[in-house]
GROMACS .gro file of C-alpha atoms in nm:
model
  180
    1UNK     CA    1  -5.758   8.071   0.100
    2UNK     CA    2  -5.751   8.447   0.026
    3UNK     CA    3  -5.431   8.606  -0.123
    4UNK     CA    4  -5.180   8.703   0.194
    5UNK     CA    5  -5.213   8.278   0.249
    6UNK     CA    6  -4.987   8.270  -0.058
    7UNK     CA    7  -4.651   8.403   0.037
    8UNK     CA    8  -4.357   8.337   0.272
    9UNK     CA    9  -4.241   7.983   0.407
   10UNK     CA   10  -4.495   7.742   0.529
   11UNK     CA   11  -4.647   7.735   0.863
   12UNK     CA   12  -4.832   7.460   1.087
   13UNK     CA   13  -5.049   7.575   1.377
   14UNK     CA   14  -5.132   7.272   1.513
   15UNK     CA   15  -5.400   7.338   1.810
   16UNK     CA   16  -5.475   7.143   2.113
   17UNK     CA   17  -5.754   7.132   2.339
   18UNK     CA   18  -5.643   7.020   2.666
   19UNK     CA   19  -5.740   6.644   2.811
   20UNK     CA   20  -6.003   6.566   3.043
   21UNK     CA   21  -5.987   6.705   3.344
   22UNK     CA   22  -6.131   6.621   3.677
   23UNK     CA   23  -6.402   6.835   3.873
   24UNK     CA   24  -6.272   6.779   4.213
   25UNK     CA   25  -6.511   6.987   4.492
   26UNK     CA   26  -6.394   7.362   4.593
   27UNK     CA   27  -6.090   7.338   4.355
   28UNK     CA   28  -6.103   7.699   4.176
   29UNK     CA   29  -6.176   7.620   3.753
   30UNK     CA   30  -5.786   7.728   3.689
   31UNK     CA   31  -5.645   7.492   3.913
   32UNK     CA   32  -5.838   7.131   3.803
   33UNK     CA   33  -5.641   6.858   3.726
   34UNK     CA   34  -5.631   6.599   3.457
   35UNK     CA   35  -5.873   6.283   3.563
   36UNK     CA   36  -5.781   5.976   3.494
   37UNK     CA   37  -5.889   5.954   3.104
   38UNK     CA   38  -5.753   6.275   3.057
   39UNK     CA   39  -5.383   6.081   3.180
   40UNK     CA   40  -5.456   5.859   2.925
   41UNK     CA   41  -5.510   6.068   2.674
   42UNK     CA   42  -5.244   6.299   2.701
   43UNK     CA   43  -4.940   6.053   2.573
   44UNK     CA   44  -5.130   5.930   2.339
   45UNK     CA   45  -5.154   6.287   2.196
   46UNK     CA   46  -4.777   6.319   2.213
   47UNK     CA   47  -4.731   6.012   2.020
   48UNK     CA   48  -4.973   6.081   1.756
   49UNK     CA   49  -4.791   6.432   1.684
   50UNK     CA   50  -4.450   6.233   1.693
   51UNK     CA   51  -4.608   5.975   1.466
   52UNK     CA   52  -4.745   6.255   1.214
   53UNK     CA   53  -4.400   6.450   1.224
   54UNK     CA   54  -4.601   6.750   1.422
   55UNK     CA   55  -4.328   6.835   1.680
   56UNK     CA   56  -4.337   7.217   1.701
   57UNK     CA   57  -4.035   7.416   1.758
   58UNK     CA   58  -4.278   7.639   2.008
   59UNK     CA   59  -4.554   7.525   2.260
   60UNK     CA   60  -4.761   7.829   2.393
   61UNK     CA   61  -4.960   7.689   2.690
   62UNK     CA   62  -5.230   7.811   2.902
   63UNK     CA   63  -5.119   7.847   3.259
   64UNK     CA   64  -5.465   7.615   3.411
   65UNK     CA   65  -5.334   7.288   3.550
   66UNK     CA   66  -5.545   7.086   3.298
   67UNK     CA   67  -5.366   7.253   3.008
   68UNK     CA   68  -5.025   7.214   3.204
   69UNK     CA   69  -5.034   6.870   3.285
   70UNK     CA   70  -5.168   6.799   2.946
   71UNK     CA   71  -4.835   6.958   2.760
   72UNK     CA   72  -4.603   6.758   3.013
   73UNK     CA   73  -4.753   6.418   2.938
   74UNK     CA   74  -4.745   6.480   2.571
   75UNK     CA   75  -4.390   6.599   2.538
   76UNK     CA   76  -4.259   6.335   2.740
   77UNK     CA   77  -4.329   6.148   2.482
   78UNK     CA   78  -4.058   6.270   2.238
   79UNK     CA   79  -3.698   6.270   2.276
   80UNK     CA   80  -3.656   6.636   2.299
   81UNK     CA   81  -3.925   6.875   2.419
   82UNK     CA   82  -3.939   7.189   2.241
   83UNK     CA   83  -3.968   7.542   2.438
   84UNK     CA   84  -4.267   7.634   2.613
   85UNK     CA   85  -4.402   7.967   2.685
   86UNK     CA   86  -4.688   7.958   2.971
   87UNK     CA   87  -4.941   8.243   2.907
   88UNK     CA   88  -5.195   8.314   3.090
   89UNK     CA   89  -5.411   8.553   2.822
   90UNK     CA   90  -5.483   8.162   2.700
   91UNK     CA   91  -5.699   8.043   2.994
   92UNK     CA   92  -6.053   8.126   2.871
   93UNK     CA   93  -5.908   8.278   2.599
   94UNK     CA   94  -6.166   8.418   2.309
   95UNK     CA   95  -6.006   8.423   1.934
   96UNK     CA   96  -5.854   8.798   1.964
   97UNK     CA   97  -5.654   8.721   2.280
   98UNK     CA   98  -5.533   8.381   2.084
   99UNK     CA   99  -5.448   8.579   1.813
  100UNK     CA  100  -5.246   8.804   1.996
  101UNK     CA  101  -5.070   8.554   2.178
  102UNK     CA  102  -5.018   8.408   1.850
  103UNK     CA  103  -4.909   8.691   1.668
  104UNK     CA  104  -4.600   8.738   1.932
  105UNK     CA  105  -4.438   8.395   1.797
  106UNK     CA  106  -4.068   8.433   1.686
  107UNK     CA  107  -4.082   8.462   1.304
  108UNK     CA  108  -3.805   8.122   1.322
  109UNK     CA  109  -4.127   7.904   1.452
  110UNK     CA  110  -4.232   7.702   1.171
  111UNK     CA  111  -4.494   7.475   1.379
  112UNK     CA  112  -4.620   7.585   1.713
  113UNK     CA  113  -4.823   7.424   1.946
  114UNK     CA  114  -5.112   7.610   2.106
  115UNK     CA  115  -5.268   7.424   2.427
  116UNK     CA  116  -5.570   7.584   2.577
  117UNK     CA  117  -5.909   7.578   2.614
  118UNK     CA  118  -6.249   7.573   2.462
  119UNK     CA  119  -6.494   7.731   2.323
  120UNK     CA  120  -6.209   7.962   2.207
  121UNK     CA  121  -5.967   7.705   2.063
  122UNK     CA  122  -6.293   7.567   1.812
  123UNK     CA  123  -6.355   7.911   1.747
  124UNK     CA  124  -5.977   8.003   1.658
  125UNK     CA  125  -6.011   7.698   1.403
  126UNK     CA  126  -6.326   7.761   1.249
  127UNK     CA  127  -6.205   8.159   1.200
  128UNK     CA  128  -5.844   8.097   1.040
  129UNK     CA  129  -5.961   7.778   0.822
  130UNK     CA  130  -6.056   7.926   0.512
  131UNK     CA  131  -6.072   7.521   0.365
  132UNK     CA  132  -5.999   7.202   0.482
  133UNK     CA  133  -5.948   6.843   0.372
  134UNK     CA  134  -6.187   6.601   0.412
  135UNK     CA  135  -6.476   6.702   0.652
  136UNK     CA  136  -6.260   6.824   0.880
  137UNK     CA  137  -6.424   7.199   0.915
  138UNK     CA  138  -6.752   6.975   0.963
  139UNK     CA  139  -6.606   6.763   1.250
  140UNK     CA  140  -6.475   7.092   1.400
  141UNK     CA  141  -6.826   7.237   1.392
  142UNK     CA  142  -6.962   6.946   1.482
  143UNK     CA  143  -6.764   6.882   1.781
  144UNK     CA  144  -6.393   6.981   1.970
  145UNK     CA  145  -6.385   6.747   2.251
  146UNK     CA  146  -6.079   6.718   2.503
  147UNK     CA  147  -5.737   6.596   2.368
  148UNK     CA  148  -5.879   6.710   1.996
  149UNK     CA  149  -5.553   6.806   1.768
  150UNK     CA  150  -5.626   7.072   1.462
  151UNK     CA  151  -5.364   7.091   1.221
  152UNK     CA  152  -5.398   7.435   1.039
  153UNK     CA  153  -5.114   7.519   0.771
  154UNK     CA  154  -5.056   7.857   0.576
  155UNK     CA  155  -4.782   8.053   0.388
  156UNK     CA  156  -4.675   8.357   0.565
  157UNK     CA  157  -4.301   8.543   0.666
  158UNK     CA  158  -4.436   8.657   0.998
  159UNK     CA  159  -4.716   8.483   1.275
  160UNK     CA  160  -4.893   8.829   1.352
  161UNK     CA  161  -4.965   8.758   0.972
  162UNK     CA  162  -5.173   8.491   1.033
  163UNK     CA  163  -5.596   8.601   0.996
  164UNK     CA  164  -5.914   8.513   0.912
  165UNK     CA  165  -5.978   8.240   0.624
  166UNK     CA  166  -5.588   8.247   0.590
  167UNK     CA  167  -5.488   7.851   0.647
  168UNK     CA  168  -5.590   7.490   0.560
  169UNK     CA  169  -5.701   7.229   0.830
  170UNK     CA  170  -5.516   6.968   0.709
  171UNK     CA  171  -5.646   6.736   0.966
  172UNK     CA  172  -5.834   6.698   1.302
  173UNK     CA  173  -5.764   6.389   1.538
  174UNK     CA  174  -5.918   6.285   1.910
  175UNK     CA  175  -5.609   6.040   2.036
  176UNK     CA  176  -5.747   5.821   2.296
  177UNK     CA  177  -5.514   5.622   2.516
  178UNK     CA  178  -5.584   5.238   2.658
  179UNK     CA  179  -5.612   5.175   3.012
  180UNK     CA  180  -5.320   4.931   3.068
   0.00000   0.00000   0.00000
């Protein structure tokens, strides 16, 4: 981690690529819904960040329907939802416009969620991780399917601190729900 990583309280970014959606015919890219694994997968997201103590305090969401219906069946799986801000710079988002988004996060946001899209969400990973814990940059690079959680932490007093090589991925997990 380079030096600014080392200062100020720490911070979780925990990133998450939306679930599988559906390809329904002469429904416009931003308005596809989740198919049916991707309805499975989606609480089964929430309760693997409720099981790993990674509730944020923030969600910023991409305004697609994918992304949308992804962050409502994953917080309905905790007591309390936190705040969400829908943004629409994060649908087909590329790393500068994340970090932007990003960088306007209320200094009192300790873990935020980012739901959104890839390639830019792998990319976003792969350009703040500066290490990370077992294999994980590998699996990144390897691959960032749909429903794919990246934890990233790192020290800092403000978000718009947050750059290249500046956090950790602590840990990178596909939940998959059961068909009941």
């Amino acid at each position: 981690m380079n030096a600014r990583a080392a200062g100020g309280p720490r911070r979780r970014l925990v990133v998450l690529r939306h679930a599988k959606s559906a390809w329904p015919d002469r429904v416009p890219d931003h308005e596809r819904p989740l198919a049916t694994r991707g309805r499975l997968d989606a609480p089964a997201v929430g309760r693997a960040l409720a099981e790993a103590d990674l509730l944020p305090d923030l969600a910023l969401c991409s305004t697609a329907v994918r992304a949308r219906e992804t962050w409502e069946l994953a917080a309905r799986q905790w007591g309390t939802p936190p705040p969400i801000r829908l943004d629409g710079r994060l649908y087909g988002a590329e790393v500068p416009e994340l970090l932007e988004a990003v960088g306007e996060v209320p200094e009192h946001v300790r873990t935020l969620l980012l739901v959104g899209h890839n390639p830019g969400l792998e990319e976003l990973v792969l350009e703040l991780a500066g290490d990370g814990f077992d294999g994980t940059l590998g699996r990144v690079r390897t691959k960032f399917p749909t429903s794919a959680v990246a934890v990233l932490v790192w020290h800092g007093a403000a978000w718009h601190e947050l750059g290249s090589g500046d956090a950790l991925l602590t840990d990178v997990v596909v939940p998959r729900g059961k068909k009941e």
